[in-house]
Coordinates of C-alpha atoms and ligand atoms in Angstrom, one line a residue:
X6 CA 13.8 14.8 30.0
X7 CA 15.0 12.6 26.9
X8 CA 13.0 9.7 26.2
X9 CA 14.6 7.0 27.1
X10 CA 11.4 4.0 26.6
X11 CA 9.4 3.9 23.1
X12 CA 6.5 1.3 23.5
X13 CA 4.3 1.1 19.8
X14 CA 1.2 -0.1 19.9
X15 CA 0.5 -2.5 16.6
X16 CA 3.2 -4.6 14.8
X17 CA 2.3 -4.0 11.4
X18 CA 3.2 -2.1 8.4
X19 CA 3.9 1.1 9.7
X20 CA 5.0 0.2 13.3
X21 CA 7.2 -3.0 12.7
X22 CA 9.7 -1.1 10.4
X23 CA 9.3 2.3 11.7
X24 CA 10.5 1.3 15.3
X25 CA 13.1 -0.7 13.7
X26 CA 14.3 2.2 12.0
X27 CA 14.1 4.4 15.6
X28 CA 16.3 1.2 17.0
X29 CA 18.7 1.3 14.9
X30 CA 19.1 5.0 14.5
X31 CA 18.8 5.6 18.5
X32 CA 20.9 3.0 20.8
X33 CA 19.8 4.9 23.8
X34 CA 16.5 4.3 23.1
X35 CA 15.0 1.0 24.3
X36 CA 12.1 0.2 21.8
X37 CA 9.4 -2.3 22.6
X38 CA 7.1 -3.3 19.6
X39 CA 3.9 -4.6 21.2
X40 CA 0.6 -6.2 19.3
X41 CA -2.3 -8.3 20.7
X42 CA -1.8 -11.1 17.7
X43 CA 0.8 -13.6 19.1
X44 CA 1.4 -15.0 15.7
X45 CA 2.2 -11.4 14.4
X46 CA 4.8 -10.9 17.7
X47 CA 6.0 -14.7 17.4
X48 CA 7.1 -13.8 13.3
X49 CA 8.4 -10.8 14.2
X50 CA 10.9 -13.0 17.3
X51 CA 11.4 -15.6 14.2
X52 CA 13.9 -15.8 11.1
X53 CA 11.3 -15.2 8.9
X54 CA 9.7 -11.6 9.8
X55 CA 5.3 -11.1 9.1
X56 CA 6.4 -8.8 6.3
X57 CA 8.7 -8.5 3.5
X58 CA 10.3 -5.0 3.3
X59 CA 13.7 -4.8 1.7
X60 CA 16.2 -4.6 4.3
X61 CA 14.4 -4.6 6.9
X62 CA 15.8 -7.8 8.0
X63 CA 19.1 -6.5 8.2
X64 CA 17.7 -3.6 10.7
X65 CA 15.7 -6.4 12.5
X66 CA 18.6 -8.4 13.1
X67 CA 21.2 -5.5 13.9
X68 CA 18.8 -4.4 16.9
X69 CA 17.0 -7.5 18.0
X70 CA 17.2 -8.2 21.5
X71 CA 19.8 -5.5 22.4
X72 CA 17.5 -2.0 22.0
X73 CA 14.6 -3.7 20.0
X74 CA 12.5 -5.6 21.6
X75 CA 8.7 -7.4 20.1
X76 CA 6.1 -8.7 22.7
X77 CA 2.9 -9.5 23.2
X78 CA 3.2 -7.6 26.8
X79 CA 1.3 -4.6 26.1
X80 CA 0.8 -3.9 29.8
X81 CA 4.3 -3.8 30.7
X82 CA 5.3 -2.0 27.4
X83 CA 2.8 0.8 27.9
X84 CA 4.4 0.9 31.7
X85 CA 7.7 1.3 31.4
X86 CA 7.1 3.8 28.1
X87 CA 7.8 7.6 28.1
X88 CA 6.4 7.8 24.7
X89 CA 4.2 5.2 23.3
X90 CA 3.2 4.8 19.3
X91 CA 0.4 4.1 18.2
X92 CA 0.7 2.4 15.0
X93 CA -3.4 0.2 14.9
X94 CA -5.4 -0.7 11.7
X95 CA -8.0 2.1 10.5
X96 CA -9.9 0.5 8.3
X97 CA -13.1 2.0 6.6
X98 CA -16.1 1.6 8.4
X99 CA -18.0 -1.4 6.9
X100 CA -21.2 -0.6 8.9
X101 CA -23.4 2.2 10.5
X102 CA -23.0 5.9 9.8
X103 CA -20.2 6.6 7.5
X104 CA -20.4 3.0 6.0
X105 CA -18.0 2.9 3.3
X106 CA -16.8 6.2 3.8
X107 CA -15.5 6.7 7.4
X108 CA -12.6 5.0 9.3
X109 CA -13.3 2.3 11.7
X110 CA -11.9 4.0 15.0
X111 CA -12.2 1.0 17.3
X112 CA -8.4 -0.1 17.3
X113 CA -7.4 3.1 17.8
X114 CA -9.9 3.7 20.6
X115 CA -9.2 0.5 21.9
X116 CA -5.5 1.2 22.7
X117 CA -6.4 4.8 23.9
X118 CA -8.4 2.9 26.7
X119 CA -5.5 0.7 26.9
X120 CA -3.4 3.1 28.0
X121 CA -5.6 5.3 30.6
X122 CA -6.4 1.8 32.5
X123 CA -2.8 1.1 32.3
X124 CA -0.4 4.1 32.2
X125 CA 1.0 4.9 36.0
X126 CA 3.4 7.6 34.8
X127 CA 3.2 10.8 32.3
X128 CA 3.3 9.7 29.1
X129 CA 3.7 11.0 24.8
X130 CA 0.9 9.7 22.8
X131 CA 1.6 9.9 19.5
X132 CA -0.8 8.9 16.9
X133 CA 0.9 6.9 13.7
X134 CA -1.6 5.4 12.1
X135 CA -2.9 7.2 9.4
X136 CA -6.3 8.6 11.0
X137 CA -9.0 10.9 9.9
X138 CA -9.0 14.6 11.5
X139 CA -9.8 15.3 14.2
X140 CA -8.6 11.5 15.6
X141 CA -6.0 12.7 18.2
X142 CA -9.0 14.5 19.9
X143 CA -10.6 11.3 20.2
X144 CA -7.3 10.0 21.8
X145 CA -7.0 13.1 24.3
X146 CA -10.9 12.9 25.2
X147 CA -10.6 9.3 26.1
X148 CA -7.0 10.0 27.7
X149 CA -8.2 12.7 30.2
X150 CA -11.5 11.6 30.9
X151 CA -9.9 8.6 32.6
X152 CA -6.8 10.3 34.2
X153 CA -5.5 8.8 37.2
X154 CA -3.9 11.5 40.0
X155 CA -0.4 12.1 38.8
X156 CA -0.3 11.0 35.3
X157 CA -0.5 13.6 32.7
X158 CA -0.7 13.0 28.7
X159 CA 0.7 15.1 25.6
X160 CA -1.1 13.9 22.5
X161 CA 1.0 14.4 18.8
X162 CA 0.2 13.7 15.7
X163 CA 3.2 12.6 13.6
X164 CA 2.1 11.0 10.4
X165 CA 4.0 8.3 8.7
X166 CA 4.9 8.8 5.4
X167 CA 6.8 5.5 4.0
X168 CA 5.7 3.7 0.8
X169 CA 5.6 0.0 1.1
X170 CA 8.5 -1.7 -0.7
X171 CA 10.8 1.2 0.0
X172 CA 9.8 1.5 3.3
X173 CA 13.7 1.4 5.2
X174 CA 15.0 3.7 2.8
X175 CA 12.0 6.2 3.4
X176 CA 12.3 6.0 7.2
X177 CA 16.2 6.6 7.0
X178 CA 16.0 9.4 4.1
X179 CA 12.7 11.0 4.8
X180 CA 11.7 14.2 2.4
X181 CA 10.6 15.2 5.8
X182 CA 9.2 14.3 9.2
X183 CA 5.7 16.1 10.8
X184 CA 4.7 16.8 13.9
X185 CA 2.0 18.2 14.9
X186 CA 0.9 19.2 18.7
X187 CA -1.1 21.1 21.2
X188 CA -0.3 24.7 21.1
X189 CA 0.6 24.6 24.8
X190 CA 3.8 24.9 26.8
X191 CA 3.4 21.5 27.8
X192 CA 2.5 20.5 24.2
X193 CA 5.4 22.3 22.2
X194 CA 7.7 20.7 25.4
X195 CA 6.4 17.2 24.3
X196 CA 6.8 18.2 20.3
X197 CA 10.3 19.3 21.2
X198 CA 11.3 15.4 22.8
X199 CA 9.5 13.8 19.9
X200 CA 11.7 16.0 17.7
X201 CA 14.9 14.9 19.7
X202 CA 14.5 11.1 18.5
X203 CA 13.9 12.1 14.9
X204 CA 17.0 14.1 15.4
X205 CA 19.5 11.4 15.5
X206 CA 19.3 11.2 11.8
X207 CA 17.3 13.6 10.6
X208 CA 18.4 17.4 9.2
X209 CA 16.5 19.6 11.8
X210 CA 15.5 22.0 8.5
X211 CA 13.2 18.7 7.5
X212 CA 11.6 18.2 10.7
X213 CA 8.5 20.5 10.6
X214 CA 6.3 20.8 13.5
X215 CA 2.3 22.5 13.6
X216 CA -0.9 21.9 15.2
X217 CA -2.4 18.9 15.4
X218 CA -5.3 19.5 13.1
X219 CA -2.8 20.8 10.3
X220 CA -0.4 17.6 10.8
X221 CA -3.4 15.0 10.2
X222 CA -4.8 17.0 6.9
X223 CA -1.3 17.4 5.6
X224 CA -1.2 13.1 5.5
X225 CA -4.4 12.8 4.1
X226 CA -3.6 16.0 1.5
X227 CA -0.1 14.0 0.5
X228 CA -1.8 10.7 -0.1
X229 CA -4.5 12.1 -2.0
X230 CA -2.4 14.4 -4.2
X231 CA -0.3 11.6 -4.9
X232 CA -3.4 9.4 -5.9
X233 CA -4.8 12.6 -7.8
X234 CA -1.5 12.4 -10.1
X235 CA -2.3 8.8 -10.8
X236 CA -5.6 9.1 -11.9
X237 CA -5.0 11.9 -14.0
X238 CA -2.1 9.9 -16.0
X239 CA -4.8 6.9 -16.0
X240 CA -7.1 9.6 -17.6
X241 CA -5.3 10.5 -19.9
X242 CA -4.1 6.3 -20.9
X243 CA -7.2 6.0 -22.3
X244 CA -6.9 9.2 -24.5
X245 CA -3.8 8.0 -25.6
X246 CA -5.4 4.2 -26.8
X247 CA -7.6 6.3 -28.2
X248 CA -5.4 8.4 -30.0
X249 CA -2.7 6.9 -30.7
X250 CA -0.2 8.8 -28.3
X251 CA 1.7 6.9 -26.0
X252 CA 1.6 7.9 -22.2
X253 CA 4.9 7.3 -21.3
X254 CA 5.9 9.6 -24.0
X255 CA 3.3 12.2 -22.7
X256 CA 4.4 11.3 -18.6
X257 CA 8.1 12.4 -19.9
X258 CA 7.0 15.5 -21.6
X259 CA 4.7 16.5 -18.9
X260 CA 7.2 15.3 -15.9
X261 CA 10.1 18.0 -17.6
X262 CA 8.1 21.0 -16.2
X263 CA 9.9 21.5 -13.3
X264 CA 6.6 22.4 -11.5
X265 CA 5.6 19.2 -12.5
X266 CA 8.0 16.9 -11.7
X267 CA 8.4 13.4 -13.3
X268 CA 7.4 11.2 -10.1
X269 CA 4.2 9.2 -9.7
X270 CA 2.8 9.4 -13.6
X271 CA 3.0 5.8 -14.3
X272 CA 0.3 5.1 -15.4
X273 CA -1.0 1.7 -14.7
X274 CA -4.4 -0.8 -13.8
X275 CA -5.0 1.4 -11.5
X276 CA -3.6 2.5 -7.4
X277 CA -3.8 -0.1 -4.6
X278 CA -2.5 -0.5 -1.0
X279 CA -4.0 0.1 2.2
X280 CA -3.7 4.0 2.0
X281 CA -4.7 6.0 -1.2
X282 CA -8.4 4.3 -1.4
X283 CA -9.2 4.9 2.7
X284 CA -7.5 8.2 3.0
X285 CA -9.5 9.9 0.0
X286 CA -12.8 8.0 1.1
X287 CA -11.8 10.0 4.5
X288 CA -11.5 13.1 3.2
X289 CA -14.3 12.5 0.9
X290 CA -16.5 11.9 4.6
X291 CA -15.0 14.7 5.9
X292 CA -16.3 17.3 3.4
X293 CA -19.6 15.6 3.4
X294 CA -19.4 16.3 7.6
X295 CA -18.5 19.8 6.9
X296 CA -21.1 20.6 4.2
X297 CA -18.4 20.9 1.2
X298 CA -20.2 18.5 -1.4
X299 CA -17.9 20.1 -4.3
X300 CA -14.8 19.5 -2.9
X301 CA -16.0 15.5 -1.5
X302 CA -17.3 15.1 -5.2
X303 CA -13.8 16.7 -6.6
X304 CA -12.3 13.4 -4.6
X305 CA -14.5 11.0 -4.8
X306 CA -14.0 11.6 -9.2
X307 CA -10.4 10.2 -8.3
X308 CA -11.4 7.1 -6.9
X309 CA -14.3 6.3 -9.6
X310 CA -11.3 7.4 -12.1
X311 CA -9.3 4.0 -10.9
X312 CA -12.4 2.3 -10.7
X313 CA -12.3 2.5 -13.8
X314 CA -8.9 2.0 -15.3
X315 CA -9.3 -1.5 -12.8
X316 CA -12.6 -2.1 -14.8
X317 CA -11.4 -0.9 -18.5
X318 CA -8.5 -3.1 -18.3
X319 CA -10.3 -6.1 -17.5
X320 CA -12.6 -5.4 -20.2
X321 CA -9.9 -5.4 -22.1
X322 CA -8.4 -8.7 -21.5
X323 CA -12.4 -10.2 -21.6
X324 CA -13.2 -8.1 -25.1
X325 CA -9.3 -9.6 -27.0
X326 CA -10.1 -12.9 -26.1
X327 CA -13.4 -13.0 -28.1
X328 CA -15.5 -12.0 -25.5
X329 CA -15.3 -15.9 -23.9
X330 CA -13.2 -16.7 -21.4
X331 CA -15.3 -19.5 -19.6
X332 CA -13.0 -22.5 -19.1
X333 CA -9.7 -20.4 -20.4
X334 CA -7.0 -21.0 -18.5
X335 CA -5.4 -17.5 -17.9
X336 CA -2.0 -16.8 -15.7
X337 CA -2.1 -13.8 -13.2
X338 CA 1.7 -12.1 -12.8
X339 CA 1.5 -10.7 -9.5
X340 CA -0.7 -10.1 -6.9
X341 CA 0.6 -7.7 -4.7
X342 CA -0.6 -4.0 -5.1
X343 CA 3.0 -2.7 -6.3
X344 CA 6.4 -4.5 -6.5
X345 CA 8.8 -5.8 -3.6
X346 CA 6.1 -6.0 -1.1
X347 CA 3.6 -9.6 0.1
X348 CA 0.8 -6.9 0.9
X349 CA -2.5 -7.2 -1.2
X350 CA -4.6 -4.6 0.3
X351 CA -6.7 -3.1 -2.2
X352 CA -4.8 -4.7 -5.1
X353 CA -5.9 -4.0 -8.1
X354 CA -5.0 -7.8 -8.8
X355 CA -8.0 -8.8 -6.9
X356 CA -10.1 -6.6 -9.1
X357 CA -9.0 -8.2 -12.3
X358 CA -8.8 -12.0 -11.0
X359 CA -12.9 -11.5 -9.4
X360 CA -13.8 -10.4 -12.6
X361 CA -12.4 -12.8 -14.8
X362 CA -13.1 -16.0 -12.2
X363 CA -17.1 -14.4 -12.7
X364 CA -16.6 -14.8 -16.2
X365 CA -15.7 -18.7 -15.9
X366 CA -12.0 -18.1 -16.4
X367 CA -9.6 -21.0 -14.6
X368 CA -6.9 -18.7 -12.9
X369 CA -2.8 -19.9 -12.5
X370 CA -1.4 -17.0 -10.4
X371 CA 2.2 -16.4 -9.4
X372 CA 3.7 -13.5 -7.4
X373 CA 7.2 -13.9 -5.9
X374 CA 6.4 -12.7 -2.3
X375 CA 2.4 -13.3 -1.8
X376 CA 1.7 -16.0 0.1
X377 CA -0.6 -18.5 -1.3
X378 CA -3.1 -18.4 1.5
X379 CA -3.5 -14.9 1.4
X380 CA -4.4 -14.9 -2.6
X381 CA -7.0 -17.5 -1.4
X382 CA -8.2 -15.4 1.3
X383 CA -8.5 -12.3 -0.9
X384 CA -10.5 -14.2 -3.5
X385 CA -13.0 -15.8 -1.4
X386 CA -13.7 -12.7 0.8
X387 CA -17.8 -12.6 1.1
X388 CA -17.1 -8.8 -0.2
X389 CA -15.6 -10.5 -3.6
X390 CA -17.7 -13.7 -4.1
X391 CA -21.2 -15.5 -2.7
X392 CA -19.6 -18.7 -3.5
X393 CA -16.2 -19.2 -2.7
X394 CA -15.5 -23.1 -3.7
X395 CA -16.5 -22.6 -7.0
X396 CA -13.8 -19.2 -6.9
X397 CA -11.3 -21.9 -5.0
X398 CA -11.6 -24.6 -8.0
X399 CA -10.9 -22.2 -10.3
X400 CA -7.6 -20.9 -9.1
X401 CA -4.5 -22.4 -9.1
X402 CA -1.4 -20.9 -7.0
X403 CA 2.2 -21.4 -8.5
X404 CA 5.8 -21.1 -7.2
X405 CA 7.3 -20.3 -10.4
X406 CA 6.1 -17.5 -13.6
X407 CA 7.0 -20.1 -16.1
X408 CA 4.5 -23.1 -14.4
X409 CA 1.4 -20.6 -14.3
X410 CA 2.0 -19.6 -18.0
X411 CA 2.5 -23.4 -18.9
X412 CA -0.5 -24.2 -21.2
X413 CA -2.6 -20.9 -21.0
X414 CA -4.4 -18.8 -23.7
X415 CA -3.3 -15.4 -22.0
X416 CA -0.7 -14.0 -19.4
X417 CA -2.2 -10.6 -17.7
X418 CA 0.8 -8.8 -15.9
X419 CA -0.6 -7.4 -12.9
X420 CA 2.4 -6.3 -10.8
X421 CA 5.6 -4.6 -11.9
X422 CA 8.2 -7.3 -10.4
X423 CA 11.5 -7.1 -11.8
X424 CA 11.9 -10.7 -12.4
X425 CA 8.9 -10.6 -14.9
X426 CA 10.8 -8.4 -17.3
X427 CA 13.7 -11.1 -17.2
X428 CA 11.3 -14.0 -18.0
X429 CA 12.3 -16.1 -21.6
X430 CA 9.6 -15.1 -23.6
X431 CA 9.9 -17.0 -26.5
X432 CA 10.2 -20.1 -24.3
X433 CA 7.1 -18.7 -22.6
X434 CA 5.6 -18.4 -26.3
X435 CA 6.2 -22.0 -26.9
X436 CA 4.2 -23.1 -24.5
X437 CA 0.8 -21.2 -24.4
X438 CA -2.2 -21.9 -26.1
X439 CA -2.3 -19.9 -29.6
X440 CA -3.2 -16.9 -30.3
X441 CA -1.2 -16.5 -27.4
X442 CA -1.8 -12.9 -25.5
X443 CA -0.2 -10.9 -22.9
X444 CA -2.0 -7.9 -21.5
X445 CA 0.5 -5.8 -19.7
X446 CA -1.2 -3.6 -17.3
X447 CA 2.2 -1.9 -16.1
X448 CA 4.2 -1.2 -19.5
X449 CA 7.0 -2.6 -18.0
X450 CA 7.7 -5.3 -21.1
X451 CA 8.9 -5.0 -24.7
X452 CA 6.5 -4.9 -26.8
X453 CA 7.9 -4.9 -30.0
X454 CA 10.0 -8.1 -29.4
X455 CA 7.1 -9.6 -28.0
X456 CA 4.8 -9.0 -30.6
X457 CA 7.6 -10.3 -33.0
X458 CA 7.5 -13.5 -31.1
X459 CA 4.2 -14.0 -32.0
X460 CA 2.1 -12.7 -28.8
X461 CA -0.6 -10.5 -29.1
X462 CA 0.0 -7.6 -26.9
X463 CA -2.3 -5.0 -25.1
X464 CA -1.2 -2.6 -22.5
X465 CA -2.2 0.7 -20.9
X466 CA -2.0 4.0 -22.7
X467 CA -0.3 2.9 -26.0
X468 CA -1.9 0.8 -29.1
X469 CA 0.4 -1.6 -30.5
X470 CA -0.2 -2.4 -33.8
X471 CA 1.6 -5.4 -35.3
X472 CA 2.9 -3.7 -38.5
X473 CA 4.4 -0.9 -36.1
X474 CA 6.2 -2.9 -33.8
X475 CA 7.8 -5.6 -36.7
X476 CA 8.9 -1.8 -37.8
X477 CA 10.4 -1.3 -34.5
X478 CA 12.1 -4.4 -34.0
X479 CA 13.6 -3.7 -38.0
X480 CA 12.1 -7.4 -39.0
X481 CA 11.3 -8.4 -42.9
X482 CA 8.8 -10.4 -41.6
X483 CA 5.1 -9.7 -43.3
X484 CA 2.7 -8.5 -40.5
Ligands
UDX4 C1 1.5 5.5 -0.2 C2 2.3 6.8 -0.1 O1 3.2 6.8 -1.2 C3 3.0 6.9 1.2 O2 3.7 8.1 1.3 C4 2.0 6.7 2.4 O3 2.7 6.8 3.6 C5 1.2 5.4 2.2 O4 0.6 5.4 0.9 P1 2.1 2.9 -0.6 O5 0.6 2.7 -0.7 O6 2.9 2.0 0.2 O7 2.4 4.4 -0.1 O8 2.7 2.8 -2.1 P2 2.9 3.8 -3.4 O9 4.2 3.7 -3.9 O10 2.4 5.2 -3.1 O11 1.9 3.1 -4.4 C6 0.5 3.1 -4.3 C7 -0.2 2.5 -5.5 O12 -0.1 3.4 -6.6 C8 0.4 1.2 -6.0 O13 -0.6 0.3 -6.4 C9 1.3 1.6 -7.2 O14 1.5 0.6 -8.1 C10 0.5 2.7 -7.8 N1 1.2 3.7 -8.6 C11 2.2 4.4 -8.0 C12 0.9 3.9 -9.9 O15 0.0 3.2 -10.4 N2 1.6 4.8 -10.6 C13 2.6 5.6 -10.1 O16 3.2 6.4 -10.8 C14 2.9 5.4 -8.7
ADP5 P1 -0.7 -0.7 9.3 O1 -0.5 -1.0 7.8 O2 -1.4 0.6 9.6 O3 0.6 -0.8 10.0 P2 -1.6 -3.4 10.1 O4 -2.9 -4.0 9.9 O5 -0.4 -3.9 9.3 O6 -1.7 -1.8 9.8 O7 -1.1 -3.5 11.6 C1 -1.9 -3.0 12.7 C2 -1.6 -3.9 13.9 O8 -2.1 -3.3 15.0 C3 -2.2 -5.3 13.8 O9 -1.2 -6.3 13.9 C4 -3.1 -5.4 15.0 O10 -3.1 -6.7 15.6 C5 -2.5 -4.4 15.9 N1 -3.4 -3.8 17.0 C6 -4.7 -3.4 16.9 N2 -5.1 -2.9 18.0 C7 -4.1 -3.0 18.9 C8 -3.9 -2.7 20.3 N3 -4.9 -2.1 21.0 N4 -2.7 -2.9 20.9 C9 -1.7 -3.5 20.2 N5 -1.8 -3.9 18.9 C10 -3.0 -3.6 18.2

């Protein structure tokens, strides 16, 4: 049998682009993208797509309507489906045993009873959304208890391993594609189809297949080693103010060692997004479950690590600008958790702007792609503030850079968009309260022309002195 019908459960992150990728990549495959949020499935069927992923419009519009289909028809998608995605939110458990800690496996249950009410034919169950271990038992316990005569069920685990932002060009050039299954005939028959779509653009040698178990760890184990190396560079940021060093000097040293490798050590204000946070707080539970308190307290150090970079940075900003910010007006560039992405899950952004709104500060944010409802959302969240007006009067949402900076004592860069390095700063300096500061919590500026324009500049892992950087920049002028 090939697989001829893909149904995915959940239009989101993962399964919005990831089936657009399959369309596009597999013409013989019809590919129905199903949610329960009408709004979500509407966007999707509009001009303007839910999320903004580069070129993923272009996918969107190449297969729409001839092999890509979205709908809110999750009956008739889970139907006509040999395979079916399942791409739901996990999100950690904000109650009851494992508060904080665990996933919330309710979405994912719910579409596992989905299908066993609905399914009428065998089907592939393949778990997408990032899950704890042990989640596609959950799936096959819920799938068989409720088998009707006839249908039969294979359940895989095959991890998704885009980043947000690059999240076509992942799909299309994956470093490599897992799945994992049951070590049955029947189950290495149904990793062998699942293999067979990934082959239509994928090199066989970087399509790996294992067990189940091993294929969920190895997701969690890649996001937290990749969270791991940015904690340690954040570590080692504050050494460097310290110091004196300068991190990016000591990331390029260290990155040379080819064991190494010079990806992920920017060091920064600290990881967000909806996966590094949840997947280590999983493992972390996971341990605890298993009675391995070292290795959940070697984990949980790399989340209080970025807790802190969030929290040192802030101080930061609070400490330069005499310890008084009530009544400052202060501009917030970006939002989102990293560049060329809207999403603001676990931004670091929100960190920074709760802390600073607490300390009386009047906010003017801009980021290209966040919508403004959504910054509102995120700030008035009962898990950031007991009194949202008072957060809501504070804030101000802007469509351009230069209208949030207009008239403001300090600019804190929270996201790494491009267009912020291509800003007019002196312009910019013109038109700010003096002293006039920029804290750059992703190094991505010039520092030394800044700080000959006048600004006083902070950012992560290097001190900038003002006699250095007129060095720097060659000026005459007396610091
Ligand atoms: C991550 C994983 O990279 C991806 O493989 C997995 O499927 C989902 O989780 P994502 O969260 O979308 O992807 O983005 P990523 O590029 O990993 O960035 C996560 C956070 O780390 C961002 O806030 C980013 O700004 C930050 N980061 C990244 C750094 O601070 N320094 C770095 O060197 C790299
Ligand atoms: P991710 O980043 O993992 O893709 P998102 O929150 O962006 O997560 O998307 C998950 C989507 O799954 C949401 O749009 C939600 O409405 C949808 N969803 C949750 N449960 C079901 C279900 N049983 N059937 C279909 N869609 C679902």
């Amino acid at each position: 049998m090939v697989i001829e019908k893909i149904c995915c459960l959940g239009a989101g992150y993962v399964g919005g682009p990831t089936c657009s990728v399959i369309a596009l990549k597999c013409p013989d495959i019809r590919v129905t993208v199903c949610d329960m949020s009408v709004e979500r499935i509407n966007q999707w069927n509009s001009e303007k797509l839910p999320i903004y992923e580069p070129g993923l419009d272009e996918v969107v519009q190449k297969c729409r309507g001839k092999n890509l289909f979205f709908s809110t028809d999750i009956a008739k998608g889970i139907r006509e489906a040999d395979l079916i995605f399942i791409s739901v939110n996990t999100p950690t458990k904000l109650y009851g045993n494992g508060k904080g800690r665990a996933a919330d496996l309710k979405y994912i249950e719910g579409a596992a009873r989905m299908i066993a009410e609905l399914a009428t034919s065998n089907k592939i169950v393949v778990e997408k959304s990032t899950v704890p271990v042990k989640a596609a038992e959950i799936i096959m316990k819920i799938l068989r208890a409720n088998t009707k005569p006839g249908v039969e069920y294979q359940i895989l685990s095959n991890p998704e391993f885009l980043a947000e932002g690059s999240a076509i060009v992942d799909l299309l050039e994956a470093d490599r594609v897992l799945i994992g299954g049951e070590d049955t005939a029947e189950g290495h028959e149904a990793v062998k189809k699942l293999c067979w779509v990934y082959e239509h653009w994928i090199d066989t040698k970087n399509i790996l297949t294992t067990n189940t178990w091993s294929s969920e760890l190895s997701k969690l184990a890649a996001n937290a080693f990749l969270a791991q190396r940015i904690s340690s560079i954040n570590s080692l940021s504050a050494v460097c103010e310290a110091t004196g060093a300068d991190v990016s000097e000591v990331a390029r040293a260290v990155g040379k060692d080819s064991r190494i490798g010079p990806k992920f050590l920017e060091a920064s204000i600290g990881f967000g997004g909806s996966c590094f946070q949840k997947d280590i707080l999983n493992l972390i539970y996971l341990c605890e479950c298993l009675n391995l308190p070292e290795v959940a307290a070697y984990w949980q150090q790399v989340i209080d690590l970025n807790d802190y970079q969030k929290t040192r940075f802030t101080r930061k900003v609070i400490e330069s600008l005499f310890n008084t910010i009530t009544d400052k007006k202060i501009a917030i560039l970006g939002f989102s958790f990293k560049k060329n992405t809207g999403d603001t899950r676990e931004s670091p952004a929100i960190h920074v702007a709760k802390t600073l709104l607490e300390e009386g500060a009047k906010l003017h944010i801009y980021d290209p792609k966040v919508e403004h409802d959504q910054i509102f959302f995120e700030l008035t969240h009962p898990s950031i503030t007991s009194e949202p007006e008072l957060f809501r009067k504070n804030i101000q949402i802007h469509n351009t850079a230069y209208s949030a900076i207009a008239g403001t004592h300090a600019i804190v860069l929270c996201t790494e968009w491009d267009e912020f390095k291509e800003l007019d700063y002196k312009k910019i300096y013109d038109v700010m309260m003096k002293p006039a500061y920029i804290f750059d919590g992703r190094k991505i500026l010039d520092h030394d022309s800044l700080v000959n324009m006048g600004f006083h500049v902070q950012t992560i892992g290097k001190r900038l002195s003002r006699t250095n950087s007129l060095r720097a920049q060659g000026s005459q002028a007396q610091p």
